[in-house]
mmCIF file of C-alpha atoms in Angstrom:
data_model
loop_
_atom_site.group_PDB
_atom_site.id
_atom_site.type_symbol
_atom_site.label_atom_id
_atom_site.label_comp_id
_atom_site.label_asym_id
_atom_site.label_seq_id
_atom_site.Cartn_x
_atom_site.Cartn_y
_atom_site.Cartn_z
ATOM 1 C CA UNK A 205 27.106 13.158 24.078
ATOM 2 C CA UNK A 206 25.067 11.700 21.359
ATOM 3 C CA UNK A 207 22.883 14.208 19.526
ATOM 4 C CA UNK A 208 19.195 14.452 19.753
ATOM 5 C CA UNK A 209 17.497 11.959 17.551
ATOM 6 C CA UNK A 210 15.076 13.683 14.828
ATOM 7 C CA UNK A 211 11.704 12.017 14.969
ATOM 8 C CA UNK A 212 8.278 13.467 14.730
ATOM 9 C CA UNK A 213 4.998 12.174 15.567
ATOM 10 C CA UNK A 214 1.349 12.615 14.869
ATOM 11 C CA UNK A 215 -2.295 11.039 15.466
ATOM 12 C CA UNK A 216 -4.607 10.880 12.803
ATOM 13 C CA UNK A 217 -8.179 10.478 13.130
ATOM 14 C CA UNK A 218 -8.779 8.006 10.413
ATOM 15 C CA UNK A 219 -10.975 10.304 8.598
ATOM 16 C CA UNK A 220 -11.171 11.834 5.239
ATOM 17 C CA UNK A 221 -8.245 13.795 4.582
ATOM 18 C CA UNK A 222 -6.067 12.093 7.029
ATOM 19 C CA UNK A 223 -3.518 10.552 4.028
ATOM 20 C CA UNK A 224 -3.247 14.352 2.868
ATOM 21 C CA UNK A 225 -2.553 15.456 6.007
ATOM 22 C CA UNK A 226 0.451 12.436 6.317
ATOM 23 C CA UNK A 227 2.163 13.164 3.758
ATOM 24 C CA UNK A 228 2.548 16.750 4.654
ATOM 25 C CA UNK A 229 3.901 16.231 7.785
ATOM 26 C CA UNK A 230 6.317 13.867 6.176
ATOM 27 C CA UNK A 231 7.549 16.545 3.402
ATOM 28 C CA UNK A 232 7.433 18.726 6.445
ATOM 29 C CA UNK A 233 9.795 16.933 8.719
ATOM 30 C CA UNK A 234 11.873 16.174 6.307
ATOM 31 C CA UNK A 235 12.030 19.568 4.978
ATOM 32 C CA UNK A 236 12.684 20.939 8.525
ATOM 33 C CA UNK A 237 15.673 18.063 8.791
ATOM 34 C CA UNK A 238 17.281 19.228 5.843
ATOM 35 C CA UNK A 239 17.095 23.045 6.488
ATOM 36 C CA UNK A 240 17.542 22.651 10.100
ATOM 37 C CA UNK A 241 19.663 20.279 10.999
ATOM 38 C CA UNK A 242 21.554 19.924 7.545
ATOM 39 C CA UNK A 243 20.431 16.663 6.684
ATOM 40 C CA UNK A 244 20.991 15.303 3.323
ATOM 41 C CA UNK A 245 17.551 14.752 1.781
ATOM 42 C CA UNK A 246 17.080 13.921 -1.854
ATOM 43 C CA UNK A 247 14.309 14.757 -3.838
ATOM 44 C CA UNK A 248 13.653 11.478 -4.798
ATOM 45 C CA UNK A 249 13.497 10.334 -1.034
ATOM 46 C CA UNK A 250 11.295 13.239 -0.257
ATOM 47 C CA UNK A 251 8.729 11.448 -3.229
ATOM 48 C CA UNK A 252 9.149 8.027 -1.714
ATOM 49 C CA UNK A 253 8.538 8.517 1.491
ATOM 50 C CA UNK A 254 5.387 10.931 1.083
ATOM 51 C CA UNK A 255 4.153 7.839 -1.317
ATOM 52 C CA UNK A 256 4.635 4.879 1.790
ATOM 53 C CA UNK A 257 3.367 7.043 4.097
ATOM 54 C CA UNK A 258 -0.057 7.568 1.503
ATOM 55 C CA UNK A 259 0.230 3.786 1.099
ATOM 56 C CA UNK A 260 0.526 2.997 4.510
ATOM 57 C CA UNK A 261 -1.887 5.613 6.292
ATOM 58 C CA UNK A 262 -4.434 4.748 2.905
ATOM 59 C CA UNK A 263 -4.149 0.763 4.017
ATOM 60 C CA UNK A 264 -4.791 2.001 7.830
ATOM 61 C CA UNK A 265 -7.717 4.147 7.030
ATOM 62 C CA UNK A 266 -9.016 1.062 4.743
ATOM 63 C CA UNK A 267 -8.893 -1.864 7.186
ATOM 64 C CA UNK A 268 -8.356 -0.320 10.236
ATOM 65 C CA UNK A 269 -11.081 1.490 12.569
ATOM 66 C CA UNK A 270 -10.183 4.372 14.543
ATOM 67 C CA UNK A 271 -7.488 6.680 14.792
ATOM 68 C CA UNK A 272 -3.882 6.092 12.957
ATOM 69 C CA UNK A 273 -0.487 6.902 14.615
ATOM 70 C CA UNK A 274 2.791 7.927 12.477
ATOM 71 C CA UNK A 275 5.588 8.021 13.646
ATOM 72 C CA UNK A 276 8.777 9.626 11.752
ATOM 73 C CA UNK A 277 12.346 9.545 12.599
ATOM 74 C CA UNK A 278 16.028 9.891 10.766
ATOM 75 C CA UNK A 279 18.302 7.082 12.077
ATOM 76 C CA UNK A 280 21.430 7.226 10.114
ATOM 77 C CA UNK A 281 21.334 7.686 6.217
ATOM 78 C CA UNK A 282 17.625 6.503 6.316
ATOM 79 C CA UNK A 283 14.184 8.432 7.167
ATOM 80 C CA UNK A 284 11.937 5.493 9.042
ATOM 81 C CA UNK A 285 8.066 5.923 8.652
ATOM 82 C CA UNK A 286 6.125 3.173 11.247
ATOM 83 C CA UNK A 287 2.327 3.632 10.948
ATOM 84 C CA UNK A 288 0.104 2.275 13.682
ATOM 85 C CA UNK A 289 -3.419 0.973 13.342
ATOM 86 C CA UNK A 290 -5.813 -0.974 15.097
ATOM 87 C CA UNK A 291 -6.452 -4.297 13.170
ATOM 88 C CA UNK A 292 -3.995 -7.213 14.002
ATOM 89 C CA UNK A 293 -4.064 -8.142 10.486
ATOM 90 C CA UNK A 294 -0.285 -8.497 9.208
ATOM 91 C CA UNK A 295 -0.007 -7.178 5.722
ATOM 92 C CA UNK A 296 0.862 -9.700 2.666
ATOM 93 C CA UNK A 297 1.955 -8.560 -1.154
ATOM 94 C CA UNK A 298 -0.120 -10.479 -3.118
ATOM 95 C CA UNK A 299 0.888 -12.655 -6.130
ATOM 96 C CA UNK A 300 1.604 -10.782 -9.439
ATOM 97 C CA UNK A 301 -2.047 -10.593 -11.658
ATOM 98 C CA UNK A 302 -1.604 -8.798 -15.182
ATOM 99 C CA UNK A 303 -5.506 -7.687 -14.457
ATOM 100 C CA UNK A 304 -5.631 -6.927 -11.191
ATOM 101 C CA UNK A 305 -6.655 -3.217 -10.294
ATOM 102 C CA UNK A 306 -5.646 -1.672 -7.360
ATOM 103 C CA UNK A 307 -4.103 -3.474 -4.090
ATOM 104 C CA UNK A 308 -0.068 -3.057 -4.876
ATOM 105 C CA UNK A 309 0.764 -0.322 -2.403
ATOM 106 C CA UNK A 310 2.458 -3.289 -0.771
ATOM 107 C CA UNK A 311 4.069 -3.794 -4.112
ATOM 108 C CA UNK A 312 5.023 -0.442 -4.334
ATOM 109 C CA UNK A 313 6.078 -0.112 -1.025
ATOM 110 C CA UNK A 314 8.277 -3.504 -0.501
ATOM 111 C CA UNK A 315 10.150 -2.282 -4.119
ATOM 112 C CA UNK A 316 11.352 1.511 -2.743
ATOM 113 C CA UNK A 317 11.749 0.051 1.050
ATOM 114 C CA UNK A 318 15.317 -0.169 2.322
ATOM 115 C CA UNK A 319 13.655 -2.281 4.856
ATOM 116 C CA UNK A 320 10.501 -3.253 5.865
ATOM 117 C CA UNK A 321 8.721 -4.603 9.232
ATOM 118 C CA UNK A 322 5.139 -5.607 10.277
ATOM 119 C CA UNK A 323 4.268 -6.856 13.762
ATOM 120 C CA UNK A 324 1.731 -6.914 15.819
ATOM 121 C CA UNK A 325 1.309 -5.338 18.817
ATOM 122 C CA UNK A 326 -0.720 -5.480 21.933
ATOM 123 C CA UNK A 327 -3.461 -3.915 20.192
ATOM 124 C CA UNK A 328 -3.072 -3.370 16.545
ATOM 125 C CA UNK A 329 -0.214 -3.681 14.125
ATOM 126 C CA UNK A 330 2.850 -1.457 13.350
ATOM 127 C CA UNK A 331 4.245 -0.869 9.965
ATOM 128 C CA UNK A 332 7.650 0.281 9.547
ATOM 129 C CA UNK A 333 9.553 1.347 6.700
ATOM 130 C CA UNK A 334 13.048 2.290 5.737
ATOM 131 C CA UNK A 335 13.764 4.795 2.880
ATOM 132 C CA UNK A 336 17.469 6.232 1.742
ATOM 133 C CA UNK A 337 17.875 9.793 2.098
ATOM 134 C CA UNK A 338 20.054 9.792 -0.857
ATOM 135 C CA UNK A 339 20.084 8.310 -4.577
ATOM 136 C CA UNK A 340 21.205 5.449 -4.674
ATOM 137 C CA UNK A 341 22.169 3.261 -7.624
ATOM 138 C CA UNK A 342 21.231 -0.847 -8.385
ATOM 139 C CA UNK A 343 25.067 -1.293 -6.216
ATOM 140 C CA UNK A 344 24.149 0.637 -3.198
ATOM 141 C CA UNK A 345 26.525 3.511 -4.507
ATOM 142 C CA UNK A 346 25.242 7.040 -4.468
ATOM 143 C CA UNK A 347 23.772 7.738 -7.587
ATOM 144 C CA UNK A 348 23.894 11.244 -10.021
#
């Protein structure tokens, strides 16, 4: 028998203090999946996925009306964040500007993203990212 998958969930209201609140549930659940259930968690992925899920909650809140659903879950060696919102809008990175201020959490995102996914749904979008739980080096070893 398989074991139980470890995923998490939570609504957000959209509202002021909803990206703090995201990205302690994240450090949360993945604290609780490393003490609990002995998962592997790196420091570094613990940073990188509390920064997509500020990106991606911050980009929900932004464009998106209404309440915000995040969704967490360890599949594997990887920790998958998928953030819901109501606007059908896909996501697009944006070309490179030396001047430009603000608008790269796409950047940022697509660069520490094992993989990455936007779709549309019946109503709204769904983001979802794919973040290492360990270091890993430029050849996909384990790094340090």
């Amino acid at each position: 028998m398989a074991p139980e998958p470890i995923q998490a969930g939570a609504a957000l209201d959209g509202g002021i203090g909803c990206i703090a609140e995201a990205r302690r549930r994240a450090a949360a659940f993945l604290t609780h999946a490393q003490q609990e259930h002995g998962v592997p968690v790196s420091a570094r992925a613990l940073d990188l996925t509390q920064l997509v899920v500020s990106e991606l909650v911050t980009n929900a809140c932004k464009y998106a009306p209404g309440p915000i659903l995040m969704d967490l879950r360890i599949t594997g060696a990887l920790v998958e964040v998928s953030v819901w919102d109501s606007d059908h809008v896909l996501p697009v990175a944006r070309a490179a500007e030396p001047g430009r201020v603000g608008q790269h959490g796409l950047e940022i995102v697509l660069a520490v993203a094992e993989a990455f996914e936007a779709h549309r749904e019946p109503v709204g979008k769904r983001i979802t990212v794919r973040i290492a739980l360990a270091d890993v080096g430029p050849a996909g070893h384990a790094a340090g």
